[in-house]
PDB file of C-alpha atoms and ligand atoms in Angstrom:
ATOM      1  CA  MET A 974       9.434  14.585  -2.603  1.00 48.00           C
ATOM      2  CA  SER A 975      11.746  15.284   0.291  1.00 46.00           C
ATOM      3  CA  ASN A 976      11.788  18.498   2.275  1.00 46.00           C
ATOM      4  CA  LEU A 977      15.373  18.113   3.283  1.00 49.00           C
ATOM      5  CA  LYS A 978      17.337  20.280   0.892  1.00 52.00           C
ATOM      6  CA  LYS A 979      19.740  18.158  -1.117  1.00 64.00           C
ATOM      7  CA  GLY A 980      18.890  15.216   1.157  1.00 82.00           C
ATOM      8  CA  PRO A 981      18.209  11.783  -0.294  1.00 95.00           C
ATOM      9  CA  LYS A 982      14.652  10.928  -1.333  1.00 97.00           C
ATOM     10  CA  ILE A 983      13.449   8.154   0.944  1.00 98.00           C
ATOM     11  CA  GLY A 984      10.318   6.067   0.513  1.00 98.00           C
ATOM     12  CA  VAL A 985       8.731   3.495   2.793  1.00 98.00           C
ATOM     13  CA  LEU A 986       6.722   0.687   1.221  1.00 98.00           C
ATOM     14  CA  ALA A 987       3.235   1.358   2.609  1.00 98.00           C
ATOM     15  CA  LEU A 988       1.286  -1.765   1.693  1.00 98.00           C
ATOM     16  CA  GLN A 989       1.107  -3.280   5.207  1.00 98.00           C
ATOM     17  CA  GLY A 990       3.034  -3.120   8.470  1.00 97.00           C
ATOM     18  CA  ASP A 991       4.612  -0.338  10.504  1.00 96.00           C
ATOM     19  CA  PHE A 992       5.567   2.066   7.718  1.00 98.00           C
ATOM     20  CA  GLU A 993       4.226   5.074   9.676  1.00 98.00           C
ATOM     21  CA  GLU A 994       6.804   4.563  12.418  1.00 98.00           C
ATOM     22  CA  HIS A 995       9.628   4.728   9.861  1.00 98.00           C
ATOM     23  CA  ILE A 996       8.138   7.915   8.380  1.00 98.00           C
ATOM     24  CA  GLY A 997       8.052   9.299  11.955  1.00 98.00           C
ATOM     25  CA  ALA A 998      11.704   8.408  12.575  1.00 98.00           C
ATOM     26  CA  PHE A 999      12.784  10.294   9.444  1.00 97.00           C
ATOM     27  CA  ARG A1000      10.565  13.235  10.446  1.00 96.00           C
ATOM     28  CA  LYS A1001      12.578  13.474  13.665  1.00 96.00           C
ATOM     29  CA  LEU A1002      15.667  13.736  11.456  1.00 96.00           C
ATOM     30  CA  GLY A1003      14.052  16.611   9.531  1.00 95.00           C
ATOM     31  CA  LEU A1004      13.205  14.600   6.437  1.00 96.00           C
ATOM     32  CA  THR A1005       9.818  13.889   4.867  1.00 95.00           C
ATOM     33  CA  ALA A1006       9.885  10.303   3.683  1.00 97.00           C
ATOM     34  CA  ILE A1007       7.048   9.275   1.405  1.00 97.00           C
ATOM     35  CA  GLU A1008       4.588   6.401   1.728  1.00 98.00           C
ATOM     36  CA  VAL A1009       5.038   4.317  -1.401  1.00 98.00           C
ATOM     37  CA  ARG A1010       1.886   2.687  -2.753  1.00 97.00           C
ATOM     38  CA  ASN A1011       2.616   3.010  -6.443  1.00 97.00           C
ATOM     39  CA  PRO A1012       5.597   1.178  -8.003  1.00 98.00           C
ATOM     40  CA  ASP A1013       6.301   4.107 -10.340  1.00 97.00           C
ATOM     41  CA  TYR A1014       7.445   6.177  -7.341  1.00 96.00           C
ATOM     42  CA  LEU A1015      10.441   3.886  -6.950  1.00 98.00           C
ATOM     43  CA  ASP A1016      12.181   5.443  -9.960  1.00 97.00           C
ATOM     44  CA  GLU A1017      12.447   8.723  -8.020  1.00 96.00           C
ATOM     45  CA  LEU A1018      13.900   7.289  -4.830  1.00 98.00           C
ATOM     46  CA  ASP A1019      17.418   7.177  -3.448  1.00 98.00           C
ATOM     47  CA  GLY A1020      16.380   4.737  -0.746  1.00 98.00           C
ATOM     48  CA  LEU A1021      13.466   2.375  -0.020  1.00 98.00           C
ATOM     49  CA  ILE A1022      12.492   0.729   3.255  1.00 98.00           C
ATOM     50  CA  ILE A1023      10.443  -2.430   3.413  1.00 98.00           C
ATOM     51  CA  PRO A1024       9.013  -2.311   6.950  1.00 98.00           C
ATOM     52  CA  GLY A1025       8.083  -4.927   9.510  1.00 97.00           C
ATOM     53  CA  GLY A1026       4.652  -6.494   9.376  1.00 97.00           C
ATOM     54  CA  GLU A1027       3.517  -9.829   8.029  1.00 97.00           C
ATOM     55  CA  SER A1028       5.899 -11.007   5.337  1.00 98.00           C
ATOM     56  CA  THR A1029       3.378 -13.293   3.617  1.00 98.00           C
ATOM     57  CA  THR A1030       0.874 -10.419   3.330  1.00 98.00           C
ATOM     58  CA  ILE A1031       3.468  -7.916   2.118  1.00 98.00           C
ATOM     59  CA  ALA A1032       4.772 -10.469  -0.415  1.00 98.00           C
ATOM     60  CA  ARG A1033       1.256 -10.999  -1.735  1.00 98.00           C
ATOM     61  CA  LEU A1034       0.636  -7.255  -2.091  1.00 98.00           C
ATOM     62  CA  VAL A1035       4.048  -6.725  -3.706  1.00 98.00           C
ATOM     63  CA  LYS A1036       2.980  -9.201  -6.370  1.00 97.00           C
ATOM     64  CA  ILE A1037      -0.576  -7.915  -6.812  1.00 97.00           C
ATOM     65  CA  PHE A1038       0.570  -4.301  -7.199  1.00 97.00           C
ATOM     66  CA  ASN A1039       3.482  -5.174  -9.512  1.00 97.00           C
ATOM     67  CA  PHE A1040       6.277  -3.998  -7.248  1.00 98.00           C
ATOM     68  CA  GLU A1041       8.552  -6.987  -7.724  1.00 98.00           C
ATOM     69  CA  GLN A1042      10.363  -6.124 -10.954  1.00 98.00           C
ATOM     70  CA  LYS A1043      10.369  -2.393 -10.150  1.00 98.00           C
ATOM     71  CA  ILE A1044      12.123  -2.999  -6.822  1.00 98.00           C
ATOM     72  CA  LYS A1045      14.693  -5.246  -8.508  1.00 98.00           C
ATOM     73  CA  ASP A1046      15.334  -2.781 -11.358  1.00 98.00           C
ATOM     74  CA  ASN A1047      15.762   0.152  -8.991  1.00 98.00           C
ATOM     75  CA  VAL A1048      18.101  -1.749  -6.693  1.00 98.00           C
ATOM     76  CA  LYS A1049      20.230  -2.489  -9.766  1.00 97.00           C
ATOM     77  CA  ARG A1050      20.180   1.202 -10.630  1.00 96.00           C
ATOM     78  CA  GLY A1051      21.680   1.927  -7.198  1.00 97.00           C
ATOM     79  CA  MET A1052      18.669   2.665  -4.996  1.00 98.00           C
ATOM     80  CA  ALA A1053      19.512   1.822  -1.387  1.00 98.00           C
ATOM     81  CA  LEU A1054      17.267  -0.751   0.297  1.00 98.00           C
ATOM     82  CA  TRP A1055      16.586  -1.504   3.971  1.00 98.00           C
ATOM     83  CA  GLY A1056      14.424  -4.386   5.154  1.00 98.00           C
ATOM     84  CA  THR A1057      13.354  -4.467   8.802  1.00 98.00           C
ATOM     85  CA  CYS A1058      11.992  -7.736  10.226  1.00 98.00           C
ATOM     86  CA  ALA A1059       9.357  -8.840   7.657  1.00 98.00           C
ATOM     87  CA  GLY A1060      11.255  -6.583   5.239  1.00 98.00           C
ATOM     88  CA  MET A1061      14.437  -8.557   5.912  1.00 98.00           C
ATOM     89  CA  ILE A1062      12.543 -11.781   5.136  1.00 98.00           C
ATOM     90  CA  LEU A1063      11.350 -10.316   1.846  1.00 98.00           C
ATOM     91  CA  ILE A1064      14.721  -9.138   0.527  1.00 98.00           C
ATOM     92  CA  ALA A1065      16.616 -12.347   1.396  1.00 98.00           C
ATOM     93  CA  ASN A1066      17.898 -14.781  -1.203  1.00 98.00           C
ATOM     94  CA  ASP A1067      16.539 -17.829   0.645  1.00 98.00           C
ATOM     95  CA  LEU A1068      14.319 -18.772   3.555  1.00 98.00           C
ATOM     96  CA  THR A1069      14.313 -21.947   5.622  1.00 97.00           C
ATOM     97  CA  ASP A1070      10.503 -21.611   5.491  1.00 97.00           C
ATOM     98  CA  SER A1071       8.217 -22.505   2.582  1.00 96.00           C
ATOM     99  CA  TYR A1072       6.492 -19.103   2.472  1.00 95.00           C
ATOM    100  CA  PRO A1073       6.727 -16.445   1.205  1.00 97.00           C
ATOM    101  CA  THR A1074       8.944 -16.446  -1.891  1.00 97.00           C
ATOM    102  CA  PRO A1075      11.552 -13.765  -1.162  1.00 98.00           C
ATOM    103  CA  LEU A1076      12.799 -11.197  -3.702  1.00 98.00           C
ATOM    104  CA  GLY A1077      16.380 -12.533  -3.681  1.00 98.00           C
ATOM    105  CA  LEU A1078      18.214  -9.214  -3.345  1.00 98.00           C
ATOM    106  CA  LEU A1079      20.570  -9.976  -0.461  1.00 98.00           C
ATOM    107  CA  ASP A1080      22.694 -13.106  -0.171  1.00 98.00           C
ATOM    108  CA  ILE A1081      21.406 -14.336   3.181  1.00 98.00           C
ATOM    109  CA  THR A1082      19.257 -17.229   4.347  1.00 98.00           C
ATOM    110  CA  VAL A1083      16.603 -16.240   6.885  1.00 98.00           C
ATOM    111  CA  SER A1084      14.442 -18.214   9.319  1.00 96.00           C
ATOM    112  CA  ARG A1085      11.092 -16.684  10.194  1.00 96.00           C
ATOM    113  CA  ASN A1086       9.659 -16.560  13.726  1.00 92.00           C
ATOM    114  CA  TRP A1087      12.930 -17.870  15.100  1.00 90.00           C
ATOM    115  CA  PHE A1088      12.249 -17.113  18.746  1.00 86.00           C
ATOM    116  CA  GLY A1089       8.943 -18.979  18.928  1.00 80.00           C
ATOM    117  CA  ARG A1090       5.834 -18.162  20.877  1.00 69.00           C
ATOM    118  CA  GLN A1091       7.309 -18.021  24.359  1.00 60.00           C
ATOM    119  CA  VAL A1092       9.370 -15.007  23.549  1.00 70.00           C
ATOM    120  CA  ASP A1093       7.330 -13.459  20.769  1.00 82.00           C
ATOM    121  CA  SER A1094       8.705 -10.087  21.710  1.00 90.00           C
ATOM    122  CA  PHE A1095      11.731  -8.994  23.671  1.00 92.00           C
ATOM    123  CA  GLU A1096      14.318  -6.260  23.780  1.00 94.00           C
ATOM    124  CA  SER A1097      18.055  -6.579  23.872  1.00 94.00           C
ATOM    125  CA  ASP A1098      20.955  -4.130  23.961  1.00 95.00           C
ATOM    126  CA  ILE A1099      23.317  -4.960  21.150  1.00 95.00           C
ATOM    127  CA  VAL A1100      26.487  -3.456  19.741  1.00 95.00           C
ATOM    128  CA  VAL A1101      26.065  -2.510  16.089  1.00 97.00           C
ATOM    129  CA  LYS A1102      29.135  -2.070  13.940  1.00 97.00           C
ATOM    130  CA  GLY A1103      29.359   1.463  12.580  1.00 96.00           C
ATOM    131  CA  LEU A1104      27.293   3.036  15.373  1.00 96.00           C
ATOM    132  CA  GLY A1105      30.049   3.465  17.947  1.00 94.00           C
ATOM    133  CA  ASN A1106      30.364   1.831  21.362  1.00 92.00           C
ATOM    134  CA  GLN A1107      26.970   2.851  22.699  1.00 96.00           C
ATOM    135  CA  GLU A1108      24.616  -0.134  22.581  1.00 96.00           C
ATOM    136  CA  PHE A1109      21.440  -0.099  20.515  1.00 97.00           C
ATOM    137  CA  ARG A1110      18.155  -1.083  22.169  1.00 97.00           C
ATOM    138  CA  ALA A1111      16.869  -3.646  19.681  1.00 96.00           C
ATOM    139  CA  VAL A1112      13.152  -4.506  19.727  1.00 96.00           C
ATOM    140  CA  PHE A1113      12.373  -7.999  18.419  1.00 95.00           C
ATOM    141  CA  ILE A1114       8.770  -8.865  17.513  1.00 95.00           C
ATOM    142  CA  ARG A1115       8.177 -12.408  16.219  1.00 94.00           C
ATOM    143  CA  ALA A1116      11.563 -11.814  14.739  1.00 95.00           C
ATOM    144  CA  PRO A1117      13.464 -13.731  12.093  1.00 95.00           C
ATOM    145  CA  ILE A1118      17.149 -14.558  12.310  1.00 95.00           C
ATOM    146  CA  VAL A1119      19.905 -14.770   9.704  1.00 97.00           C
ATOM    147  CA  LYS A1120      21.056 -18.387   9.379  1.00 97.00           C
ATOM    148  CA  ARG A1121      23.632 -17.889   6.612  1.00 97.00           C
ATOM    149  CA  VAL A1122      25.435 -14.909   5.144  1.00 97.00           C
ATOM    150  CA  GLY A1123      27.058 -14.819   1.707  1.00 97.00           C
ATOM    151  CA  GLN A1124      30.682 -13.842   1.142  1.00 95.00           C
ATOM    152  CA  ASN A1125      29.962 -10.207   0.359  1.00 96.00           C
ATOM    153  CA  VAL A1126      27.637  -9.650   3.280  1.00 98.00           C
ATOM    154  CA  GLU A1127      28.983  -7.840   6.315  1.00 98.00           C
ATOM    155  CA  ILE A1128      27.624  -8.754   9.759  1.00 98.00           C
ATOM    156  CA  LEU A1129      26.861  -5.610  11.777  1.00 98.00           C
ATOM    157  CA  ALA A1130      25.345  -7.224  14.883  1.00 97.00           C
ATOM    158  CA  LYS A1131      24.803 -10.647  16.382  1.00 96.00           C
ATOM    159  CA  LEU A1132      22.506 -12.035  19.030  1.00 89.00           C
ATOM    160  CA  GLU A1133      21.737 -15.455  20.347  1.00 68.00           C
ATOM    161  CA  LYS A1134      24.033 -18.337  19.417  1.00 74.00           C
ATOM    162  CA  ASN A1135      25.965 -15.814  17.358  1.00 84.00           C
ATOM    163  CA  TYR A1136      23.302 -15.549  14.708  1.00 91.00           C
ATOM    164  CA  PRO A1137      23.439 -12.213  12.871  1.00 97.00           C
ATOM    165  CA  VAL A1138      20.542  -9.784  13.358  1.00 97.00           C
ATOM    166  CA  ALA A1139      21.891  -6.853  11.328  1.00 98.00           C
ATOM    167  CA  VAL A1140      23.717  -7.265   8.008  1.00 98.00           C
ATOM    168  CA  LYS A1141      24.771  -5.080   5.116  1.00 98.00           C
ATOM    169  CA  SER A1142      26.004  -5.536   1.585  1.00 97.00           C
ATOM    170  CA  GLN A1143      26.864  -2.470  -0.481  1.00 96.00           C
ATOM    171  CA  LYS A1144      23.673  -0.374  -0.438  1.00 97.00           C
ATOM    172  CA  ILE A1145      21.425  -3.022   1.093  1.00 98.00           C
ATOM    173  CA  LEU A1146      20.774  -3.168   4.843  1.00 98.00           C
ATOM    174  CA  ALA A1147      18.718  -5.712   6.787  1.00 98.00           C
ATOM    175  CA  THR A1148      17.764  -5.768  10.465  1.00 98.00           C
ATOM    176  CA  ALA A1149      15.786  -8.475  12.268  1.00 97.00           C
ATOM    177  CA  PHE A1150      14.622  -5.900  14.837  1.00 97.00           C
ATOM    178  CA  HIS A1151      12.655  -2.639  14.734  1.00 97.00           C
ATOM    179  CA  PRO A1152      14.773   0.546  15.087  1.00 97.00           C
ATOM    180  CA  GLU A1153      11.700   2.613  14.135  1.00 96.00           C
ATOM    181  CA  LEU A1154      10.084   1.701  17.473  1.00 97.00           C
ATOM    182  CA  THR A1155      12.764   3.378  19.575  1.00 96.00           C
ATOM    183  CA  ASP A1156      14.048   6.943  19.809  1.00 96.00           C
ATOM    184  CA  ASP A1157      17.491   5.862  18.678  1.00 97.00           C
ATOM    185  CA  LEU A1158      17.813   7.218  15.145  1.00 98.00           C
ATOM    186  CA  ARG A1159      21.349   6.016  14.437  1.00 98.00           C
ATOM    187  CA  LEU A1160      20.334   3.274  11.987  1.00 98.00           C
ATOM    188  CA  HIS A1161      18.012   5.651  10.139  1.00 98.00           C
ATOM    189  CA  LYS A1162      20.946   8.064   9.862  1.00 97.00           C
ATOM    190  CA  MET A1163      23.154   5.236   8.585  1.00 97.00           C
ATOM    191  CA  PHE A1164      20.539   4.468   5.942  1.00 98.00           C
ATOM    192  CA  LEU A1165      20.414   8.127   4.900  1.00 97.00           C
ATOM    193  CA  ASN A1166      24.168   8.012   4.365  1.00 96.00           C
ATOM    194  CA  MET A1167      23.832   4.811   2.343  1.00 97.00           C
ATOM    195  CA  SER A1168      21.097   6.454   0.230  1.00 97.00           C
ATOM    196  CA  ASN A1169      23.151   9.528  -0.468  1.00 91.00           C
ATOM    197  CA  LYS A1170      24.015   9.771  -4.150  1.00 75.00           C
ATOM    198  CA  LYS A1171      27.634  10.329  -3.222  1.00 69.00           C
ATOM    199  CA  HIS A1172      27.723   6.886  -1.626  1.00 64.00           C
ATOM    200  CA  LYS A1173      29.848   5.048  -4.174  1.00 55.00           C
ATOM    201  CA  ALA A1174      28.752   1.437  -3.958  1.00 55.00           C
ATOM    202  CA  SER A1175      26.178   0.493  -6.537  1.00 53.00           C
ATOM    203  CA  ASN A1176      24.143  -2.651  -5.977  1.00 58.00           C
ATOM    204  CA  ASP A1177      24.948  -3.828  -9.447  1.00 49.00           C
ATOM    205  CA  GLN A1178      28.197  -5.761  -9.560  1.00 45.00           C
ATOM    206  CA  LYS A1179      28.609  -4.997 -13.264  1.00 41.00           C
ATOM    207  CA  HIS A1180      28.417  -1.276 -12.693  1.00 41.00           C
ATOM    208  CA  ARG A1181      31.117  -1.530 -10.081  1.00 39.00           C
ATOM    209  CA  SER A1182      33.674  -2.895 -12.487  1.00 37.00           C
ATOM    210  CA  ASN A1183      32.888  -0.270 -15.156  1.00 31.00           C
TER     211      ASN A1183
HETATM  212  N1  LIG B 505       7.044 -12.944  11.870  1.00 90.03           N
HETATM  213  C1  LIG B 505       6.716 -11.982  10.865  1.00 90.03           C
HETATM  214  C2  LIG B 505       6.759 -12.596   9.472  1.00 90.03           C
HETATM  215  O1  LIG B 505       7.197 -13.691   9.282  1.00 90.03           O
HETATM  216  C3  LIG B 505       7.621 -10.774  10.918  1.00 90.03           C
HETATM  217  C4  LIG B 505       7.352  -9.994  12.173  1.00 90.03           C
HETATM  218  C5  LIG B 505       7.694  -8.540  12.088  1.00 90.03           C
HETATM  219  O2  LIG B 505       7.904  -7.976  11.021  1.00 90.03           O
HETATM  220  N2  LIG B 505       7.705  -7.912  13.234  1.00 90.03           N
HETATM  221  O3  LIG B 505       6.337 -11.955   8.566  1.00 90.03           O
END
């Protein structure tokens, strides 16, 4: 599935949203990520990205095409997971909004469309933990924000009023912004490292204590 010898197998959920841009970012890193439209592909993956788009639409398609349980089972098995923007909304434990119903894979509470209509889209240079001192140009498009993080969730970057916009817990990463829309590939590289089989942390707490 991947052309990168011994590299992790990465898939991007290709039901709706900007999955092609993520595929393009990995191509620049020399890796062929696959567009995932069939839940059975998940069993083969070391890492899955749920891209930005419209979270209510993606949630509906996830249900219709029976992805829900397959994503949960594979995350338990140790597949890395990265949600960007709408993807972050989908993997959260809770939302302050009524829709959609998130998958509950990361102990955060998220608020959709936090920045309102006036600033639908904006860019900001932020420092992201783990990427060195050089700032990351973060592109926010009708972006959500993280209102609460659980005990085991590490905050990698914050923005306005100190709300987190990049968080990580074991092999699960979430960003409120769109790294796939810039030429900065550092977060995609970080995700490749997280997806690497040698990366110890499993997503399943039980496995960790075994
Ligand atoms: N506001 C969108 C939603 O709630 C997310 C926007 C995005 O992914 N760029 O689904």
